[in-house]
């Protein structure tokens, strides 16, 4: 009777001869959703599963498609939902729209793209005009060009470690990122992660829409409203995201190339007015300088780590035998290189427009924001308009991925949410975010500096909880993949939620430095504070989760 490797850690496959009470399966699950339901109703041959004596590992046949079964029952009992499901299946048949939603993808049903897609997908997600404002912030914080770049790269590297690690769970478990978190946060605690993930995606989406709105307004010689540009790009982003995994991977593989070329031209035309010799406003030492440096580092950490709650969404079709080190390495460099490229371009533009204050650039940036600045940098005028129109669509790669993952996160909020097709949730998400972008279209810099840094307080805790659970608490027991959708067989999630909230409230809040609030510890770094919330969140999470999870496991048995 052979053991299934997807129920065990990769490192344990070689030591299966050791006595261990684990659940095993002798044959692969076959058939589609209806076949699964059939088996549940008729009963499964007792030889199908070898059940251990431990309750938490007692996987029963009726649980293998629990999430799917309940969602289908809800759809079947309500005419409107039944019609939506039928419409989704029709779109799948005619146009290839993905209908899997949050369902786990077993190994035999995976259709992996090239391994290089793991690396290239991040180029489209991060080589675009929506990342450029992060680089501009350093000059606004009073840092010199070198200081800005140094702080940004440190933050990007640290944040990319989070995204690279959580992404490795996608091929291993065949589950979307938030579904993976159920093995730490439990069925109900993972709903909190879903909500936070939606907020994270929404924040990036807003920044992208506002930047594109500014660009299109500049192309129209400032005669077009920002609102029109925001609405146009929101609609196009949604339409592409509807098609799901295959189309997204194909689109992301190539969509960054044109943007990369145009951004090379952008920095080349701005280079004569970039002056790296301009010193920082607060020198290179002291509390004020340290505070500003830490704040820029935190913002870039949050940006790079913001994908940690979505990364596995794009890897679920890779085989479970895919080496984790390959997924980690390709993801890490796939995030670090393009993000650094985009942020450094932003830093150079900020230096020219803010620090060196080259008059045409300074005036354009002050009056019309990033869109006006880029319109001025590109020359001659005809070339500028052409370039900006093309760059308008550079944010599609990022928006499409965010729209896709946010739709999945909404489905994970419960069975009724799962019963509604992903394309409907993605549409609602897109509408809400578009409205928010329109409302905040005049405050891009404030949105970027305040919102993006807030994300890091939860992403660092989320990553550490997943890492500790994976490498310590499941090092021997592994993951019972049949119970991912069964609340009674998943962890209670109390320890994970407690660690996340403790990290955010006790660490993030006391160490944050925002325009609207400076925590008591952040205040130690001068009048404007220094954002140390990420480091404090990490430290508190690492202290709380191991202890709380040990206690939870001892008394709950799961």
Short mmCIF file of C-alpha atoms in Angstrom, two decimals, residues 53-547:
data_model
loop_
_atom_site.label_atom_id
_atom_site.label_comp_id
_atom_site.label_asym_id
_atom_site.label_seq_id
_atom_site.Cartn_x
_atom_site.Cartn_y
_atom_site.Cartn_z
CA UNK A 53 -5.86 6.27 15.34
CA UNK A 54 -5.41 10.03 15.76
CA UNK A 55 -8.70 11.98 15.48
CA UNK A 56 -7.18 14.99 13.73
CA UNK A 57 -5.96 12.77 10.90
CA UNK A 58 -9.15 10.75 10.50
CA UNK A 59 -10.06 11.79 6.97
CA UNK A 60 -13.45 10.50 5.93
CA UNK A 61 -14.63 10.14 2.39
CA UNK A 62 -17.50 12.52 2.67
CA UNK A 63 -15.07 15.36 3.35
CA UNK A 64 -13.11 15.09 0.15
CA UNK A 65 -15.39 17.50 -1.71
CA UNK A 66 -17.20 19.16 1.19
CA UNK A 67 -16.62 22.74 0.09
CA UNK A 68 -17.59 21.97 -3.49
CA UNK A 69 -20.61 19.90 -2.48
CA UNK A 70 -22.06 22.56 -0.21
CA UNK A 71 -21.54 25.30 -2.77
CA UNK A 72 -23.25 23.20 -5.45
CA UNK A 73 -26.16 22.43 -3.12
CA UNK A 74 -26.66 26.15 -2.49
CA UNK A 75 -26.50 26.87 -6.22
CA UNK A 76 -28.96 24.09 -6.99
CA UNK A 77 -31.46 25.36 -4.44
CA UNK A 78 -31.57 28.95 -5.68
CA UNK A 79 -32.58 29.78 -9.22
CA UNK A 80 -30.49 32.94 -9.54
CA UNK A 81 -27.31 31.21 -8.36
CA UNK A 82 -28.06 28.24 -10.57
CA UNK A 83 -28.32 30.52 -13.59
CA UNK A 84 -25.05 32.24 -12.69
CA UNK A 85 -23.32 28.86 -12.46
CA UNK A 86 -24.77 27.83 -15.82
CA UNK A 87 -23.60 31.11 -17.32
CA UNK A 88 -20.10 30.59 -15.94
CA UNK A 89 -19.97 27.08 -17.43
CA UNK A 90 -21.16 28.45 -20.78
CA UNK A 91 -18.40 31.06 -20.72
CA UNK A 92 -15.90 28.33 -19.87
CA UNK A 93 -17.07 26.24 -22.83
CA UNK A 94 -17.10 29.14 -25.31
CA UNK A 95 -14.26 31.36 -24.09
CA UNK A 96 -12.21 29.27 -21.67
CA UNK A 97 -13.20 31.20 -18.54
CA UNK A 98 -11.79 29.48 -15.44
CA UNK A 99 -14.48 27.95 -13.19
CA UNK A 100 -12.34 26.18 -10.57
CA UNK A 101 -12.59 28.99 -8.04
CA UNK A 102 -11.06 28.04 -4.69
CA UNK A 103 -11.32 24.27 -5.24
CA UNK A 104 -8.15 22.32 -4.49
CA UNK A 105 -6.39 21.08 -7.63
CA UNK A 106 -5.12 17.49 -7.27
CA UNK A 107 -1.87 16.54 -8.98
CA UNK A 108 -3.51 14.57 -11.76
CA UNK A 109 -5.57 17.60 -12.85
CA UNK A 110 -2.79 20.18 -12.83
CA UNK A 111 -1.69 21.76 -16.10
CA UNK A 112 1.63 23.44 -15.31
CA UNK A 113 3.04 26.22 -17.47
CA UNK A 114 6.79 26.67 -17.92
CA UNK A 115 8.83 27.03 -14.71
CA UNK A 116 10.10 30.34 -16.08
CA UNK A 117 6.56 31.69 -15.70
CA UNK A 118 7.21 31.77 -11.95
CA UNK A 119 9.94 34.31 -12.63
CA UNK A 120 8.36 36.24 -15.49
CA UNK A 121 4.90 36.69 -13.97
CA UNK A 122 6.39 39.05 -11.37
CA UNK A 123 7.86 41.28 -14.07
CA UNK A 124 4.40 42.14 -15.36
CA UNK A 125 3.13 42.57 -11.81
CA UNK A 126 5.89 45.01 -10.90
CA UNK A 127 7.29 46.70 -14.03
CA UNK A 128 4.62 49.35 -14.37
CA UNK A 129 3.89 52.97 -13.55
CA UNK A 130 2.01 52.07 -10.35
CA UNK A 131 5.26 51.11 -8.61
CA UNK A 132 7.12 54.29 -9.62
CA UNK A 133 5.47 56.50 -6.91
CA UNK A 134 7.18 54.40 -4.23
CA UNK A 135 10.54 55.69 -5.44
CA UNK A 136 9.35 59.29 -5.49
CA UNK A 137 8.53 59.22 -1.78
CA UNK A 138 12.18 59.19 -0.69
CA UNK A 139 12.76 62.68 -2.07
CA UNK A 140 9.57 63.91 -0.39
CA UNK A 141 10.86 62.45 2.90
CA UNK A 142 14.07 64.46 2.50
CA UNK A 143 16.43 61.61 1.60
CA UNK A 144 19.19 61.97 -0.94
CA UNK A 145 19.10 59.76 -4.05
CA UNK A 146 21.62 57.28 -2.62
CA UNK A 147 19.86 57.12 0.74
CA UNK A 148 16.52 56.61 -0.94
CA UNK A 149 17.78 53.78 -3.14
CA UNK A 150 19.57 52.07 -0.23
CA UNK A 151 16.49 52.15 2.00
CA UNK A 152 14.25 50.99 -0.82
CA UNK A 153 16.42 48.02 -1.81
CA UNK A 154 16.74 46.84 1.81
CA UNK A 155 12.96 46.89 2.15
CA UNK A 156 12.41 45.17 -1.21
CA UNK A 157 14.80 42.31 -0.37
CA UNK A 158 13.25 41.68 3.05
CA UNK A 159 9.70 41.87 1.70
CA UNK A 160 10.48 39.55 -1.21
CA UNK A 161 11.55 36.85 1.23
CA UNK A 162 7.98 36.76 2.55
CA UNK A 163 6.40 36.42 -0.89
CA UNK A 164 8.94 33.82 -2.02
CA UNK A 165 8.33 31.62 1.02
CA UNK A 166 4.53 31.60 1.04
CA UNK A 167 4.49 30.94 -2.70
CA UNK A 168 6.18 27.56 -2.15
CA UNK A 169 3.01 26.25 -0.50
CA UNK A 170 1.01 26.52 -3.75
CA UNK A 171 2.52 23.54 -5.60
CA UNK A 172 2.95 21.59 -2.37
CA UNK A 173 -0.71 21.74 -1.31
CA UNK A 174 -2.55 22.59 -4.53
CA UNK A 175 -4.47 25.26 -2.62
CA UNK A 176 -4.85 29.01 -3.02
CA UNK A 177 -2.84 31.09 -0.57
CA UNK A 178 -5.63 31.95 1.85
CA UNK A 179 -6.88 28.35 1.74
CA UNK A 180 -3.34 27.28 2.75
CA UNK A 181 -3.63 29.54 5.79
CA UNK A 182 -6.52 27.42 7.11
CA UNK A 183 -3.93 24.96 8.41
CA UNK A 184 -2.75 27.69 10.80
CA UNK A 185 -5.70 30.07 11.19
CA UNK A 186 -8.42 27.45 11.02
CA UNK A 187 -11.54 27.61 8.88
CA UNK A 188 -12.94 30.73 10.53
CA UNK A 189 -9.70 32.54 11.34
CA UNK A 190 -8.72 32.35 7.68
CA UNK A 191 -11.71 34.57 6.90
CA UNK A 192 -9.83 37.40 8.63
CA UNK A 193 -6.92 36.75 6.25
CA UNK A 194 -9.35 36.85 3.32
CA UNK A 195 -10.60 40.28 4.35
CA UNK A 196 -7.09 41.64 4.87
CA UNK A 197 -6.00 40.20 1.53
CA UNK A 198 -8.87 41.98 -0.20
CA UNK A 199 -7.88 45.24 1.49
CA UNK A 200 -4.25 44.78 0.41
CA UNK A 201 -5.25 44.15 -3.20
CA UNK A 202 -7.67 47.04 -3.15
CA UNK A 203 -4.97 49.44 -2.00
CA UNK A 204 -2.62 48.56 -4.84
CA UNK A 205 -5.50 48.71 -7.29
CA UNK A 206 -6.40 52.24 -6.16
CA UNK A 207 -2.81 53.47 -6.61
CA UNK A 208 -2.65 51.97 -10.10
CA UNK A 209 -5.96 53.47 -11.19
CA UNK A 210 -5.08 56.96 -9.94
CA UNK A 211 -1.65 56.92 -11.63
CA UNK A 212 -3.19 55.81 -14.92
CA UNK A 213 -5.88 58.47 -14.59
CA UNK A 214 -3.18 61.12 -14.21
CA UNK A 215 -1.34 59.81 -17.27
CA UNK A 216 -4.40 59.78 -19.53
CA UNK A 217 -5.32 63.26 -18.35
CA UNK A 218 -1.82 64.46 -19.28
CA UNK A 219 -2.12 62.87 -22.73
CA UNK A 220 -5.32 64.86 -23.30
CA UNK A 221 -3.42 68.08 -22.43
CA UNK A 222 -5.32 68.06 -19.12
CA UNK A 223 -8.71 68.41 -20.78
CA UNK A 224 -9.96 64.94 -19.77
CA UNK A 225 -11.17 64.18 -16.27
CA UNK A 226 -9.16 61.79 -14.11
CA UNK A 227 -12.36 59.81 -13.63
CA UNK A 228 -12.56 58.75 -17.27
CA UNK A 229 -9.05 57.29 -17.24
CA UNK A 230 -9.71 55.43 -13.98
CA UNK A 231 -12.91 53.86 -15.32
CA UNK A 232 -11.32 52.80 -18.64
CA UNK A 233 -8.43 50.89 -17.08
CA UNK A 234 -10.69 49.31 -14.42
CA UNK A 235 -12.96 47.82 -17.09
CA UNK A 236 -10.10 46.43 -19.19
CA UNK A 237 -8.41 44.92 -16.11
CA UNK A 238 -11.57 43.13 -15.07
CA UNK A 239 -12.26 41.66 -18.50
CA UNK A 240 -8.80 40.04 -18.67
CA UNK A 241 -8.96 38.73 -15.08
CA UNK A 242 -12.19 36.83 -15.83
CA UNK A 243 -10.35 34.23 -17.92
CA UNK A 244 -8.34 32.92 -14.99
CA UNK A 245 -5.05 31.09 -14.50
CA UNK A 246 -4.08 30.12 -18.06
CA UNK A 247 -4.76 33.49 -19.65
CA UNK A 248 -3.18 35.37 -16.74
CA UNK A 249 0.05 33.36 -17.01
CA UNK A 250 0.18 33.83 -20.78
CA UNK A 251 -0.57 37.55 -20.50
CA UNK A 252 1.90 38.17 -17.67
CA UNK A 253 4.68 36.34 -19.47
CA UNK A 254 4.99 38.98 -22.18
CA UNK A 255 3.08 42.12 -21.15
CA UNK A 256 6.04 43.65 -19.29
CA UNK A 257 8.39 43.84 -22.30
CA UNK A 258 7.01 46.98 -23.93
CA UNK A 259 6.75 48.72 -20.56
CA UNK A 260 10.35 47.88 -19.73
CA UNK A 261 11.57 49.42 -22.98
CA UNK A 262 9.56 52.61 -22.50
CA UNK A 263 10.77 52.96 -18.89
CA UNK A 264 14.36 52.64 -20.15
CA UNK A 265 13.66 55.56 -22.49
CA UNK A 266 12.02 57.48 -19.63
CA UNK A 267 15.04 57.29 -17.36
CA UNK A 268 17.38 58.03 -20.27
CA UNK A 269 15.53 61.26 -21.07
CA UNK A 270 15.36 62.29 -17.40
CA UNK A 271 19.00 61.41 -16.63
CA UNK A 272 20.54 64.80 -17.58
CA UNK A 273 18.53 66.44 -14.80
CA UNK A 274 19.16 63.81 -12.10
CA UNK A 275 21.72 65.11 -9.58
CA UNK A 276 22.97 62.45 -7.18
CA UNK A 277 25.18 65.01 -5.42
CA UNK A 278 22.19 66.77 -3.83
CA UNK A 279 22.41 65.94 -0.09
CA UNK A 280 19.53 64.79 2.06
CA UNK A 281 17.65 67.48 3.94
CA UNK A 282 18.53 65.95 7.30
CA UNK A 283 22.08 64.84 6.56
CA UNK A 284 23.17 61.24 6.92
CA UNK A 285 22.84 60.71 10.67
CA UNK A 286 20.65 61.59 13.59
CA UNK A 287 17.16 60.56 14.66
CA UNK A 288 15.28 62.43 11.92
CA UNK A 289 17.38 60.83 9.19
CA UNK A 290 16.99 57.41 10.82
CA UNK A 291 13.24 57.87 11.05
CA UNK A 292 12.90 58.81 7.38
CA UNK A 293 15.18 55.97 6.30
CA UNK A 294 13.19 53.42 8.31
CA UNK A 295 9.89 54.74 6.95
CA UNK A 296 11.00 54.35 3.31
CA UNK A 297 12.35 50.90 4.10
CA UNK A 298 8.99 49.96 5.67
CA UNK A 299 7.00 51.21 2.67
CA UNK A 300 9.09 49.15 0.24
CA UNK A 301 8.99 46.11 2.49
CA UNK A 302 5.21 46.33 2.57
CA UNK A 303 5.01 46.62 -1.20
CA UNK A 304 7.21 43.58 -1.86
CA UNK A 305 5.65 41.47 0.90
CA UNK A 306 2.11 42.45 -0.08
CA UNK A 307 2.05 39.51 -2.50
CA UNK A 308 2.66 36.96 0.28
CA UNK A 309 -1.08 36.48 0.72
CA UNK A 310 -1.59 35.84 -3.01
CA UNK A 311 1.58 34.18 -4.38
CA UNK A 312 0.37 30.57 -4.13
CA UNK A 313 -2.73 31.48 -6.18
CA UNK A 314 -0.57 31.52 -9.30
CA UNK A 315 1.36 28.31 -8.53
CA UNK A 316 -1.40 25.77 -7.81
CA UNK A 317 -1.05 24.16 -11.25
CA UNK A 318 2.59 23.25 -10.74
CA UNK A 319 3.18 19.61 -9.62
CA UNK A 320 3.59 18.89 -5.91
CA UNK A 321 7.00 17.42 -6.78
CA UNK A 322 8.27 20.83 -7.92
CA UNK A 323 11.39 21.56 -5.82
CA UNK A 324 10.56 24.21 -3.24
CA UNK A 325 13.96 25.84 -3.63
CA UNK A 326 13.21 26.49 -7.31
CA UNK A 327 9.86 28.10 -6.53
CA UNK A 328 11.45 30.18 -3.76
CA UNK A 329 14.43 31.32 -5.83
CA UNK A 330 12.48 32.18 -8.98
CA UNK A 331 9.88 34.06 -6.93
CA UNK A 332 12.47 35.92 -4.86
CA UNK A 333 14.46 37.23 -7.82
CA UNK A 334 11.27 37.60 -9.85
CA UNK A 335 10.07 40.14 -7.29
CA UNK A 336 13.36 41.79 -6.30
CA UNK A 337 14.67 42.65 -9.78
CA UNK A 338 11.59 44.28 -11.38
CA UNK A 339 10.48 46.06 -8.21
CA UNK A 340 13.97 47.49 -7.70
CA UNK A 341 14.03 48.61 -11.33
CA UNK A 342 10.71 50.46 -11.09
CA UNK A 343 11.44 51.99 -7.68
CA UNK A 344 14.91 53.23 -8.71
CA UNK A 345 13.36 54.96 -11.74
CA UNK A 346 10.90 56.62 -9.39
CA UNK A 347 13.76 57.64 -7.09
CA UNK A 348 15.58 59.30 -10.01
CA UNK A 349 12.45 61.17 -11.08
CA UNK A 350 11.93 62.28 -7.48
CA UNK A 351 15.49 63.51 -7.29
CA UNK A 352 15.09 65.59 -10.46
CA UNK A 353 11.64 66.99 -9.61
CA UNK A 354 11.87 67.40 -5.83
CA UNK A 355 15.47 67.31 -4.56
CA UNK A 356 17.24 68.99 -7.50
CA UNK A 357 13.99 70.79 -8.35
CA UNK A 358 14.63 71.13 -12.09
CA UNK A 359 12.00 73.84 -12.86
CA UNK A 360 9.98 72.14 -15.66
CA UNK A 361 9.84 68.86 -13.73
CA UNK A 362 9.10 70.50 -10.38
CA UNK A 363 6.24 72.53 -11.85
CA UNK A 364 4.73 69.56 -13.67
CA UNK A 365 4.91 67.34 -10.60
CA UNK A 366 3.47 69.98 -8.28
CA UNK A 367 0.53 70.79 -10.55
CA UNK A 368 -0.27 67.46 -12.18
CA UNK A 369 1.39 64.69 -10.16
CA UNK A 370 3.27 61.75 -11.61
CA UNK A 371 1.32 61.79 -14.88
CA UNK A 372 2.28 65.40 -15.54
CA UNK A 373 5.89 64.73 -14.61
CA UNK A 374 6.20 61.80 -17.03
CA UNK A 375 4.47 63.82 -19.74
CA UNK A 376 7.13 66.49 -19.34
CA UNK A 377 10.07 64.07 -19.16
CA UNK A 378 9.21 62.34 -22.44
CA UNK A 379 9.92 64.50 -25.47
CA UNK A 380 9.09 65.52 -28.12
CA UNK A 381 5.38 65.99 -27.47
CA UNK A 382 4.14 63.41 -29.98
CA UNK A 383 6.47 60.75 -28.61
CA UNK A 384 5.40 61.65 -25.08
CA UNK A 385 1.73 61.06 -25.84
CA UNK A 386 2.43 57.78 -27.60
CA UNK A 387 4.59 56.49 -24.74
CA UNK A 388 2.08 57.44 -22.07
CA UNK A 389 -0.80 55.78 -23.88
CA UNK A 390 1.18 52.53 -24.01
CA UNK A 391 2.25 52.89 -20.36
CA UNK A 392 -1.38 53.32 -19.40
CA UNK A 393 -1.84 49.61 -20.02
CA UNK A 394 1.28 48.65 -18.05
CA UNK A 395 -0.78 48.37 -14.86
CA UNK A 396 -3.00 45.71 -16.42
CA UNK A 397 -0.66 42.90 -15.33
CA UNK A 398 -0.86 44.02 -11.71
CA UNK A 399 -4.57 44.80 -11.75
CA UNK A 400 -5.51 41.53 -13.43
CA UNK A 401 -3.67 39.47 -10.79
CA UNK A 402 -5.12 41.48 -7.90
CA UNK A 403 -8.63 41.21 -9.32
CA UNK A 404 -8.25 37.46 -9.73
CA UNK A 405 -6.91 36.86 -6.19
CA UNK A 406 -9.45 39.16 -4.56
CA UNK A 407 -12.29 37.24 -6.20
CA UNK A 408 -10.85 34.01 -4.77
CA UNK A 409 -10.51 35.58 -1.31
CA UNK A 410 -14.16 36.60 -1.36
CA UNK A 411 -15.16 33.02 -2.22
CA UNK A 412 -13.20 31.79 0.82
CA UNK A 413 -15.39 33.80 3.19
CA UNK A 414 -17.92 30.97 3.34
CA UNK A 415 -20.07 28.47 1.44
CA UNK A 416 -22.56 31.09 0.30
CA UNK A 417 -19.70 33.22 -1.00
CA UNK A 418 -18.27 30.17 -2.76
CA UNK A 419 -21.61 29.55 -4.44
CA UNK A 420 -21.29 32.88 -6.27
CA UNK A 421 -18.92 32.58 -9.29
CA UNK A 422 -15.49 34.22 -8.99
CA UNK A 423 -16.13 36.48 -11.97
CA UNK A 424 -19.07 38.07 -10.10
CA UNK A 425 -16.98 38.75 -6.99
CA UNK A 426 -14.17 40.14 -9.14
CA UNK A 427 -16.67 42.50 -10.80
CA UNK A 428 -17.96 43.77 -7.44
CA UNK A 429 -14.40 44.20 -6.16
CA UNK A 430 -13.47 46.18 -9.27
CA UNK A 431 -16.51 48.46 -8.90
CA UNK A 432 -15.85 49.22 -5.23
CA UNK A 433 -12.15 49.91 -5.77
CA UNK A 434 -12.89 52.14 -8.76
CA UNK A 435 -15.25 54.23 -6.64
CA UNK A 436 -12.57 54.56 -3.93
CA UNK A 437 -9.97 55.54 -6.53
CA UNK A 438 -12.26 58.24 -7.90
CA UNK A 439 -12.86 59.58 -4.38
CA UNK A 440 -9.13 59.73 -3.56
CA UNK A 441 -7.79 60.70 -6.97
CA UNK A 442 -6.28 63.98 -5.73
CA UNK A 443 -4.27 62.42 -2.91
CA UNK A 444 -1.99 59.80 -4.51
CA UNK A 445 1.11 60.55 -2.44
CA UNK A 446 -0.85 60.33 0.82
CA UNK A 447 -2.46 57.06 -0.23
CA UNK A 448 0.89 55.53 -1.12
CA UNK A 449 2.81 56.64 1.98
CA UNK A 450 0.04 55.86 4.48
CA UNK A 451 -1.70 52.83 3.07
CA UNK A 452 1.16 50.79 1.65
CA UNK A 453 3.24 50.89 4.84
CA UNK A 454 0.22 49.73 6.86
CA UNK A 455 0.20 46.47 4.89
CA UNK A 456 3.56 45.32 6.19
CA UNK A 457 2.32 44.97 9.76
CA UNK A 458 0.07 42.08 8.82
CA UNK A 459 2.05 40.52 5.95
CA UNK A 460 5.11 39.91 8.13
CA UNK A 461 2.96 38.25 10.81
CA UNK A 462 1.09 36.18 8.21
CA UNK A 463 4.35 34.91 6.71
CA UNK A 464 5.93 34.04 10.05
CA UNK A 465 2.83 32.16 11.22
CA UNK A 466 2.78 30.10 8.01
CA UNK A 467 6.53 29.43 8.28
CA UNK A 468 6.43 28.36 11.95
CA UNK A 469 3.41 26.12 11.31
CA UNK A 470 5.03 24.51 8.26
CA UNK A 471 8.52 23.93 9.65
CA UNK A 472 7.80 23.18 13.29
CA UNK A 473 4.24 22.06 13.97
CA UNK A 474 3.83 20.09 10.71
CA UNK A 475 7.37 18.97 10.25
CA UNK A 476 6.39 15.37 11.03
CA UNK A 477 2.62 15.21 10.67
CA UNK A 478 2.44 17.03 7.33
CA UNK A 479 -0.89 18.21 5.88
CA UNK A 480 -4.06 16.17 5.65
CA UNK A 481 -5.27 17.55 2.32
CA UNK A 482 -8.74 16.01 2.65
CA UNK A 483 -9.76 18.31 5.51
CA UNK A 484 -8.85 21.71 4.09
CA UNK A 485 -12.56 22.63 3.99
CA UNK A 486 -13.75 20.92 7.21
CA UNK A 487 -13.90 23.29 10.22
CA UNK A 488 -14.04 20.47 12.78
CA UNK A 489 -10.80 18.91 11.52
CA UNK A 490 -8.73 22.06 11.01
CA UNK A 491 -6.93 23.90 13.82
CA UNK A 492 -9.09 26.15 15.97
CA UNK A 493 -7.05 29.12 14.71
CA UNK A 494 -7.06 30.90 18.07
CA UNK A 495 -3.26 30.88 18.30
CA UNK A 496 -2.79 32.30 14.79
CA UNK A 497 -5.40 35.02 15.19
CA UNK A 498 -4.00 35.94 18.60
CA UNK A 499 -0.45 36.17 17.22
CA UNK A 500 -1.60 38.21 14.22
CA UNK A 501 -3.58 40.68 16.34
CA UNK A 502 -0.83 40.92 18.95
CA UNK A 503 1.74 41.63 16.26
CA UNK A 504 -0.46 44.23 14.60
CA UNK A 505 -1.81 46.00 17.68
CA UNK A 506 1.08 45.71 20.11
CA UNK A 507 3.81 46.00 17.48
CA UNK A 508 2.41 47.70 14.40
CA UNK A 509 0.31 50.38 16.09
CA UNK A 510 2.95 51.39 18.63
CA UNK A 511 5.68 51.47 15.98
CA UNK A 512 3.85 53.05 13.05
CA UNK A 513 4.64 56.51 11.69
CA UNK A 514 1.83 57.90 9.54
CA UNK A 515 0.70 61.43 8.77
CA UNK A 516 -2.43 60.81 10.85
CA UNK A 517 -0.81 58.89 13.73
CA UNK A 518 2.66 58.34 15.15
CA UNK A 519 3.04 55.51 17.66
CA UNK A 520 4.80 56.07 20.98
CA UNK A 521 7.87 54.07 19.94
CA UNK A 522 7.99 55.61 16.45
CA UNK A 523 8.06 59.06 18.11
CA UNK A 524 11.52 58.29 19.45
CA UNK A 525 12.85 58.90 15.93
CA UNK A 526 12.37 62.65 15.72
CA UNK A 527 9.36 64.90 15.17
CA UNK A 528 8.01 62.92 12.21
CA UNK A 529 8.75 59.51 13.69
CA UNK A 530 10.32 56.42 12.15
CA UNK A 531 8.25 53.43 11.11
CA UNK A 532 9.46 50.43 13.13
CA UNK A 533 6.08 48.68 13.26
CA UNK A 534 7.16 45.86 10.93
CA UNK A 535 10.09 44.77 13.09
CA UNK A 536 8.00 44.92 16.24
CA UNK A 537 5.16 42.98 14.60
CA UNK A 538 7.65 40.30 13.55
CA UNK A 539 9.19 40.02 17.01
CA UNK A 540 5.87 39.79 18.84
CA UNK A 541 4.46 37.24 16.37
CA UNK A 542 7.52 34.99 16.80
CA UNK A 543 7.10 35.15 20.58
CA UNK A 544 3.34 34.62 20.74
CA UNK A 545 2.57 32.04 18.03
CA UNK A 546 4.80 29.11 19.08
CA UNK A 547 3.58 29.28 22.67
#
